[in-house]
Coordinates of C-alpha atoms and ligand atoms in Angstrom, one line a residue:
M1 CA 16.3 49.0 112.7
N2 CA 18.9 49.5 109.8
A3 CA 18.8 52.8 107.8
A4 CA 17.0 50.5 104.7
A5 CA 14.2 49.0 107.0
E6 CA 13.4 52.5 108.7
F7 CA 13.2 53.6 105.3
K8 CA 11.2 51.2 103.5
K9 CA 8.8 51.7 106.7
D10 CA 8.4 55.4 106.6
A11 CA 8.1 56.1 102.5
T12 CA 5.6 52.9 102.4
R13 CA 3.1 54.7 105.3
I14 CA 4.0 58.5 103.6
T15 CA 3.2 56.9 99.8
H16 CA -0.2 55.9 101.4
D17 CA -0.7 59.2 102.6
L18 CA -2.8 60.9 100.2
R19 CA -3.3 64.6 102.2
H20 CA 0.4 64.6 102.6
R21 CA 0.9 64.3 99.1
S22 CA -1.1 66.3 97.4
L23 CA 0.2 68.8 99.5
I24 CA 3.4 68.8 98.3
Q25 CA 2.9 68.3 94.8
A26 CA 0.7 71.4 94.7
A27 CA 3.6 72.9 96.3
L28 CA 5.8 71.5 93.7
K29 CA 3.6 72.7 90.8
K30 CA 3.6 76.2 91.4
Y31 CA 7.9 76.5 91.8
E32 CA 8.1 74.0 88.2
V33 CA 5.2 77.0 86.1
A34 CA 7.6 79.7 87.8
R35 CA 10.8 78.1 87.1
D36 CA 10.5 77.4 83.7
A37 CA 9.2 81.2 83.3
K38 CA 12.4 82.5 85.0
A39 CA 15.1 80.1 83.4
S40 CA 13.7 81.6 79.9
R41 CA 14.7 84.9 81.0
F42 CA 18.5 83.5 80.2
Q43 CA 19.6 84.1 76.5
D44 CA 20.2 80.2 76.9
W45 CA 19.8 78.2 79.8
Q46 CA 21.6 75.5 78.6
E47 CA 24.9 77.3 77.7
A48 CA 24.6 78.7 81.3
R49 CA 24.3 75.5 81.8
Q50 CA 27.4 74.4 80.3
T51 CA 29.5 76.9 81.2
A52 CA 28.7 76.5 85.3
A53 CA 29.3 72.6 84.7
E54 CA 32.7 73.3 83.1
I55 CA 33.6 76.1 85.9
K56 CA 32.6 73.6 88.8
W57 CA 34.7 70.8 86.8
D58 CA 38.3 73.1 87.0
A59 CA 37.1 74.4 90.7
V60 CA 36.6 70.2 91.5
N61 CA 39.9 69.1 89.8
H62 CA 42.0 71.9 91.3
L63 CA 40.7 72.5 95.0
D64 CA 44.2 72.0 96.6
R65 CA 45.1 74.8 94.5
H66 CA 41.3 76.9 95.0
L67 CA 41.1 75.9 98.6
V68 CA 44.7 76.9 99.9
E69 CA 44.3 80.3 97.9
F70 CA 40.8 81.1 99.2
A71 CA 42.4 80.5 102.6
E72 CA 45.5 82.8 102.4
K73 CA 43.9 86.2 101.1
L74 CA 40.9 85.6 103.7
E75 CA 43.4 85.3 106.4
A76 CA 45.9 88.3 105.2
R77 CA 42.2 90.0 105.8
G78 CA 42.5 88.7 110.0
G79 CA 39.7 85.3 109.4
K80 CA 40.3 82.4 110.6
V81 CA 40.8 79.6 108.6
H82 CA 40.0 76.1 110.4
W83 CA 40.1 72.4 108.2
A84 CA 37.8 70.2 109.5
S85 CA 38.5 66.0 108.3
T86 CA 35.8 64.9 110.1
A87 CA 32.1 65.9 111.7
E88 CA 34.2 65.3 114.5
Q89 CA 36.9 67.6 114.5
A90 CA 34.1 70.5 112.9
R91 CA 32.2 70.2 115.8
A92 CA 35.0 70.3 118.4
I93 CA 36.2 73.5 116.3
I94 CA 33.1 75.5 116.4
L95 CA 32.3 74.3 120.3
R96 CA 36.6 75.1 120.9
I97 CA 35.3 79.0 120.2
V98 CA 32.4 79.4 121.1
T99 CA 33.5 78.0 124.5
E100 CA 36.3 80.4 124.8
K101 CA 34.0 83.4 123.4
K102 CA 32.3 83.0 126.5
A103 CA 29.3 82.7 125.0
R104 CA 25.8 81.2 125.7
A105 CA 23.5 82.6 123.3
I106 CA 23.7 81.4 119.5
I107 CA 21.7 82.5 116.6
K108 CA 22.4 80.6 112.9
S109 CA 21.0 81.0 109.5
K110 CA 20.8 77.9 107.4
V111 CA 23.7 75.9 107.6
M112 CA 23.1 72.5 105.5
T113 CA 26.0 71.3 106.8
G114 CA 25.8 71.5 110.5
E115 CA 22.8 69.6 110.3
E116 CA 25.3 67.4 108.6
I117 CA 27.3 67.3 111.4
H118 CA 24.7 67.6 113.6
L119 CA 26.2 70.7 114.9
N120 CA 22.7 71.9 116.8
E121 CA 22.6 68.6 119.2
A122 CA 25.9 69.1 120.2
L123 CA 25.9 73.2 121.0
E124 CA 22.5 72.1 123.0
K125 CA 24.1 69.4 125.3
A126 CA 26.9 71.8 126.1
G127 CA 24.9 73.5 127.4
F128 CA 24.4 76.7 124.7
E129 CA 21.2 78.1 123.7
V130 CA 21.2 77.9 119.5
V131 CA 17.9 79.6 117.6
E132 CA 17.7 78.8 114.0
S133 CA 16.7 81.8 112.7
D134 CA 15.7 81.0 108.8
L135 CA 11.9 81.3 109.3
G136 CA 11.8 77.6 107.9
E137 CA 14.5 76.1 109.6
Y138 CA 13.2 78.0 112.9
I139 CA 9.3 76.6 112.2
V140 CA 11.1 72.7 112.1
Q141 CA 13.6 73.7 115.1
L142 CA 10.3 74.1 117.0
R143 CA 8.7 71.2 116.2
H144 CA 12.1 69.5 116.8
E145 CA 12.4 67.9 113.4
P146 CA 15.5 68.2 110.3
P147 CA 14.5 70.0 107.5
Y148 CA 12.0 68.7 104.4
H149 CA 13.4 70.1 101.4
F150 CA 17.2 72.2 101.1
V151 CA 15.4 75.4 99.9
F152 CA 12.1 74.9 101.7
P153 CA 12.4 73.4 105.5
A154 CA 8.7 73.9 106.4
M155 CA 7.2 72.8 102.9
H156 CA 5.1 69.6 104.1
L157 CA 3.3 72.1 106.7
T158 CA -0.1 74.3 106.3
R159 CA -0.5 77.5 108.0
G160 CA -2.6 76.5 110.5
E161 CA 0.2 73.6 111.5
I162 CA 2.2 77.4 112.0
S163 CA -0.3 78.5 114.2
D164 CA -0.9 75.8 116.4
L165 CA 2.8 75.1 116.8
F166 CA 3.6 78.7 116.8
R167 CA 0.4 79.2 120.2
K168 CA 1.7 75.6 121.8
E169 CA 5.1 77.1 121.9
L170 CA 5.0 80.7 121.9
G171 CA 1.8 81.1 123.0
T172 CA 0.3 83.4 120.5
A173 CA -3.2 83.7 119.2
P174 CA -4.3 81.4 116.0
T175 CA -4.1 82.9 112.4
D176 CA -4.3 82.0 109.1
S177 CA -2.5 85.3 107.7
P178 CA 0.8 84.3 106.1
E179 CA 2.3 87.8 107.0
E180 CA 0.9 87.8 110.6
L181 CA 2.7 84.1 111.3
T182 CA 5.7 85.8 109.8
M183 CA 5.7 89.0 112.2
I184 CA 4.9 86.5 115.3
A185 CA 8.4 84.8 114.2
R186 CA 9.9 87.2 113.4
R187 CA 9.5 89.1 116.6
V188 CA 11.0 87.0 118.8
L189 CA 13.9 86.4 116.1
R190 CA 14.9 90.4 116.5
G191 CA 16.1 90.2 120.6
K192 CA 17.2 86.2 119.4
Y193 CA 19.8 88.2 117.3
I194 CA 20.1 90.6 119.6
A195 CA 21.2 88.7 122.6
A196 CA 23.4 86.6 120.5
D197 CA 27.0 86.2 120.9
I198 CA 27.9 83.7 118.1
G199 CA 26.3 83.9 114.6
I200 CA 26.6 81.0 112.7
S201 CA 26.4 81.2 109.0
G202 CA 27.0 78.6 105.7
A203 CA 28.5 79.8 102.8
N204 CA 26.7 79.0 99.3
F205 CA 30.3 79.3 97.6
A206 CA 33.7 80.4 98.4
I207 CA 36.3 82.9 95.5
A208 CA 39.5 81.6 95.7
E209 CA 40.1 84.9 94.0
T210 CA 39.1 87.0 96.5
G211 CA 39.2 84.8 100.3
M212 CA 35.4 85.8 100.7
I213 CA 32.3 83.9 101.5
S214 CA 29.2 84.4 98.9
I215 CA 25.9 84.2 101.2
T216 CA 22.3 84.1 99.3
E217 CA 18.8 84.5 101.0
N218 CA 15.6 86.1 100.4
E219 CA 14.8 86.8 104.6
G220 CA 18.0 89.0 105.5
N221 CA 18.5 86.4 108.3
A222 CA 21.9 85.5 107.0
R223 CA 23.2 88.9 107.2
L224 CA 22.0 89.8 110.9
T225 CA 23.9 86.8 112.1
C226 CA 26.7 87.7 110.4
A227 CA 26.8 91.1 111.1
L228 CA 25.4 91.3 114.4
P229 CA 27.4 88.7 117.1
K230 CA 31.1 89.8 118.0
V231 CA 31.9 86.7 116.7
H232 CA 30.8 85.2 113.0
I233 CA 31.5 81.1 112.2
A234 CA 30.9 80.2 108.3
L235 CA 30.3 76.5 108.0
M236 CA 31.3 75.3 104.6
G237 CA 32.1 72.0 103.1
I238 CA 35.4 72.2 100.9
E239 CA 33.9 71.5 97.2
K240 CA 31.9 75.6 97.6
V241 CA 35.0 77.4 96.7
L242 CA 34.7 79.2 93.0
P243 CA 37.9 80.3 91.4
R244 CA 37.1 83.7 90.4
L245 CA 34.6 86.7 91.7
D246 CA 33.4 86.7 88.5
D247 CA 32.0 83.2 88.5
L248 CA 29.1 84.8 90.9
A249 CA 27.4 86.5 87.7
L250 CA 26.1 83.3 86.6
F251 CA 25.7 80.7 89.8
L252 CA 23.8 83.6 91.9
P253 CA 21.0 84.0 89.3
M254 CA 21.2 80.6 88.6
L255 CA 20.7 79.6 92.5
G256 CA 17.5 81.5 92.3
T257 CA 16.1 80.1 89.6
A258 CA 16.8 76.9 89.9
G259 CA 16.4 77.2 93.9
A260 CA 13.2 79.3 94.2
A261 CA 12.4 80.0 91.0
Q262 CA 13.2 83.6 91.4
A263 CA 15.6 85.7 88.6
I264 CA 18.1 86.5 91.9
T265 CA 17.8 85.9 96.0
C266 CA 16.9 89.0 97.6
Y267 CA 20.1 89.4 100.0
N268 CA 23.4 88.2 97.9
S269 CA 26.1 88.8 100.5
L270 CA 29.9 88.8 100.3
Y271 CA 32.1 88.3 103.6
G272 CA 35.5 88.1 103.8
G273 CA 37.3 89.1 107.7
P274 CA 36.5 90.7 110.7
R275 CA 35.9 94.4 110.7
Q276 CA 38.4 96.3 109.6
P277 CA 40.1 99.4 111.3
G278 CA 37.9 102.2 110.2
E279 CA 33.8 100.0 109.5
S280 CA 31.9 101.1 111.6
D281 CA 29.9 97.2 111.8
G282 CA 31.2 93.8 110.8
P283 CA 32.1 90.7 113.4
E284 CA 35.4 91.3 115.6
E285 CA 36.3 87.7 115.1
F286 CA 35.6 85.7 111.5
H287 CA 36.1 81.9 111.4
V288 CA 35.7 79.4 108.0
V289 CA 35.5 76.1 108.8
L290 CA 36.3 74.4 105.5
L291 CA 34.8 70.6 106.1
D292 CA 36.2 67.4 104.2
N293 CA 34.0 64.5 106.4
K294 CA 34.2 62.3 103.4
R295 CA 33.3 64.3 100.2
T296 CA 37.3 63.8 99.3
H297 CA 36.3 60.0 98.8
L298 CA 33.9 61.4 96.6
L299 CA 36.5 63.0 95.1
A300 CA 38.7 60.3 94.5
D301 CA 36.0 58.3 92.4
P302 CA 36.4 59.8 88.7
E303 CA 33.1 57.9 88.5
Q304 CA 30.9 59.5 90.1
R305 CA 33.4 62.8 91.2
D306 CA 30.4 65.6 89.3
A307 CA 28.0 65.5 92.3
L308 CA 30.6 67.2 93.9
H309 CA 29.4 70.3 91.4
C310 CA 26.3 70.1 93.5
I311 CA 25.1 73.8 94.3
R312 CA 22.3 72.7 96.4
C313 CA 19.7 74.3 94.6
G314 CA 17.3 71.6 95.1
A315 CA 16.1 71.5 91.6
C316 CA 16.8 67.7 91.7
L317 CA 14.0 67.1 94.5
N318 CA 11.2 69.3 92.8
V319 CA 10.9 67.2 89.5
C320 CA 12.0 63.7 91.1
P321 CA 8.5 61.5 91.3
I322 CA 10.0 59.3 94.3
Y323 CA 10.4 62.4 96.6
K324 CA 7.5 64.2 95.1
N325 CA 5.5 61.3 97.2
I326 CA 7.3 60.1 99.6
G327 CA 8.9 63.8 101.3
G328 CA 11.9 64.4 102.9
H329 CA 11.8 62.8 105.7
A330 CA 11.8 59.2 103.9
Y331 CA 14.9 59.5 103.6
G332 CA 16.1 60.2 107.0
T333 CA 19.8 61.7 105.5
T334 CA 20.6 65.5 105.6
Y335 CA 20.5 65.6 101.8
Q336 CA 16.9 64.1 100.4
G337 CA 16.1 63.1 96.9
P338 CA 18.0 62.0 93.5
I339 CA 21.2 64.4 94.8
G340 CA 21.4 62.6 98.4
S341 CA 21.1 59.6 97.3
V342 CA 24.3 59.7 95.2
I343 CA 26.1 61.5 97.6
T344 CA 24.8 59.8 101.2
P345 CA 26.4 56.2 100.6
H346 CA 29.2 58.0 100.2
L347 CA 29.9 60.7 103.1
R348 CA 27.6 57.9 105.3
G349 CA 28.6 54.4 104.3
L350 CA 27.4 52.3 101.6
Q351 CA 26.8 49.5 103.6
N352 CA 24.5 51.3 105.3
W353 CA 22.8 53.6 102.5
N354 CA 23.3 51.7 99.8
H355 CA 19.3 50.9 99.5
L356 CA 19.0 54.5 98.3
S357 CA 19.6 54.0 95.0
F358 CA 16.7 52.2 94.3
A359 CA 15.3 55.1 95.8
S360 CA 14.4 56.3 91.8
S361 CA 12.3 55.6 88.6
L362 CA 15.8 56.3 86.4
C363 CA 13.4 58.1 84.8
G364 CA 16.0 61.3 84.2
A365 CA 13.6 64.5 85.3
C366 CA 17.2 65.0 87.9
T367 CA 19.8 65.3 84.9
G368 CA 17.6 67.1 83.1
V369 CA 16.7 70.7 85.4
C370 CA 20.6 70.0 87.5
P371 CA 21.7 73.3 86.8
V372 CA 25.3 71.9 86.1
K373 CA 24.4 69.1 84.8
I374 CA 25.1 66.7 87.1
N375 CA 24.6 63.7 85.6
L376 CA 22.0 61.9 88.7
H377 CA 20.0 59.1 87.7
H378 CA 23.6 57.4 85.9
H379 CA 25.5 58.0 88.9
L380 CA 22.3 56.8 91.0
L381 CA 22.5 53.4 88.2
Q382 CA 26.6 53.6 89.1
G383 CA 25.1 53.1 93.2
R384 CA 23.0 50.1 92.2
R385 CA 25.8 48.0 90.5
N386 CA 28.1 49.2 93.8
A387 CA 25.8 48.0 95.5
R388 CA 25.4 44.4 93.8
A389 CA 28.7 44.1 94.0
Q390 CA 29.4 44.5 97.4
K391 CA 25.8 42.5 98.8
P392 CA 24.7 40.0 95.4
V393 CA 21.3 39.0 95.8
W394 CA 20.7 35.6 94.2
W395 CA 17.6 35.4 93.6
E396 CA 18.1 38.5 91.8
K397 CA 21.2 37.0 89.9
A398 CA 18.9 34.2 88.8
A399 CA 15.4 35.6 88.0
F400 CA 18.3 37.9 85.6
K401 CA 19.8 34.7 84.1
I402 CA 16.0 32.9 83.5
F403 CA 14.9 36.2 81.8
A404 CA 17.9 36.2 79.3
L405 CA 18.0 32.7 78.4
V406 CA 14.2 33.1 77.5
A407 CA 14.6 36.4 76.5
N408 CA 17.3 35.1 73.8
N409 CA 15.3 32.3 72.8
P410 CA 12.3 32.7 70.3
A411 CA 10.4 29.3 71.3
L412 CA 10.5 29.9 75.2
W413 CA 9.7 33.6 74.5
A414 CA 6.0 32.4 73.5
V415 CA 5.4 30.4 76.0
T416 CA 5.7 33.1 77.8
K417 CA 3.0 35.1 76.4
P418 CA -0.3 32.4 78.0
L419 CA 1.7 32.4 81.0
A420 CA 1.9 35.9 81.8
R421 CA -1.9 36.3 81.1
L422 CA -2.2 33.1 83.9
G423 CA -0.8 34.8 86.4
Q424 CA -3.4 37.8 85.6
I425 CA -6.1 35.9 86.9
F426 CA -4.3 35.4 90.4
H427 CA -2.7 39.2 90.4
P428 CA -6.8 40.4 92.0
L429 CA -6.2 37.4 94.6
I430 CA -3.3 38.4 95.9
K431 CA -3.8 42.0 96.1
A432 CA -7.3 40.6 98.2
T433 CA -4.8 38.7 100.5
P434 CA -3.8 40.7 104.0
L435 CA -0.2 41.3 104.0
D436 CA 1.8 44.3 104.5
P437 CA 1.8 45.9 101.7
A438 CA 5.2 46.9 102.2
R439 CA 6.0 43.5 101.2
V440 CA 3.5 42.7 98.8
W441 CA 4.7 45.0 95.3
T442 CA 0.6 44.2 93.8
Q443 CA -1.1 45.8 97.0
S444 CA -0.1 49.0 96.9
R445 CA 0.2 48.9 92.5
E446 CA -2.0 48.3 89.9
L447 CA -0.9 46.0 87.1
P448 CA -0.4 46.7 83.7
K449 CA -2.9 44.2 81.6
V450 CA -1.1 42.0 78.9
A451 CA -1.9 43.0 75.9
P452 CA -4.9 40.8 73.9
Q453 CA -2.3 40.4 70.8
T454 CA 1.3 40.2 71.2
F455 CA 3.5 42.2 67.9
K456 CA 4.1 39.5 66.1
E457 CA 0.7 38.5 66.2
Y458 CA -0.5 41.4 65.3
W459 CA 1.9 41.6 62.9
R460 CA 0.7 37.9 61.4
T461 CA -2.7 39.3 60.8
R462 CA -1.8 42.2 58.1
K463 CA -0.9 41.1 54.6
Ligands
SF4_501 S1 22.4 67.7 92.4 FE1 21.5 69.6 91.1 S2 19.5 69.8 90.8 FE2 20.1 68.6 93.1 S3 20.9 70.3 94.2 FE3 22.6 69.9 93.1 S4 22.7 71.3 91.7 FE4 20.7 71.2 92.5

């Protein structure tokens, strides 16, 4: 089955799962209320968005300069920068480092780019033990499934389901206390940090001016991942660079607000190389892997280049009516929701992934909340245009031609009214047929009723 058919099958199945939908929608409702309260703490949220968009525009449009500056500054302090054009190259670089260090155990803190390049699978296949240390990521790793959301990887699970999982995988007693569930994971993970030879992290931002990476988190797991093992590897996309250290004054609270509805996340750290002489902690080696993996293809597209401004806050997922109904796994991609539907065709191939541009109601809610003002719904529309240019659908073309003909001719338009009323009579009959609901649009939706009076008829009744 190809990606489009899988998406359609999974999306249809999940849309019919009312329990799942209400779970997600309840969680996201709480987020929305809290986010609005936090956004109001900014003197002017809209002005902050505009400034953030301009900083990212500068960063992305001068990526060549900023990345070189970042690498030079970091290497001057003993860090090592690796450039990976493809996912294969990034995996090979990381595998080479962990093999040279004769590592056995690896601890990771949330690395979305790691999901993108299937890093865990490659490391496990090579015989290394890999443990995710972010609580949500640890839970989904135990379930052998990918994260459900950028920021809330296990938001689709109830306490009871997590308790059952821990009982089965870790042999712990059942509990529905969130504190107790957290303590169970904490006890297991403490031992893993101490045993790990290598810590692998992502990066929320890379600062060109200072050659440092910035990591923002709530659990302290990234700090332990970066500080305890002898070797720290950070894997990040090349678009994460910001020009100046001062830019964090805007981006850190903005990411906390848009991503987790917090004024600022609990832990915000900067890492700028290995342990320096006289320092008591930190890794002996510090590597940064800068991943392209077709980001430069997106950079070469002037129409959609601003999708590289994304700071992965997940706000567009949280307001998307499609995400709220089909959830994160149905997309079949690392990056879900509106931004995932925009960038995945660029990163993984238009041919196989252009169906995602149609996973949108084009309501524009995503564009309205994006803190860096990416015009997401417009890009989805452009994606549809690109998809149809690549593979025209004859009946769609014919249908729009007929529509244009009828809509431009008042006499023909007048005929549609009785036809629409006639079609409405057959609607219950179509709904009652035992056909596959994924194929029959009307089986899972209510058709709007045709109004008893057209506007023209109504107008004629007025003097
Ligand atoms: S596109 Fe905008 S809203 Fe969506 S994850 Fe990226 S920064 Fe956040």
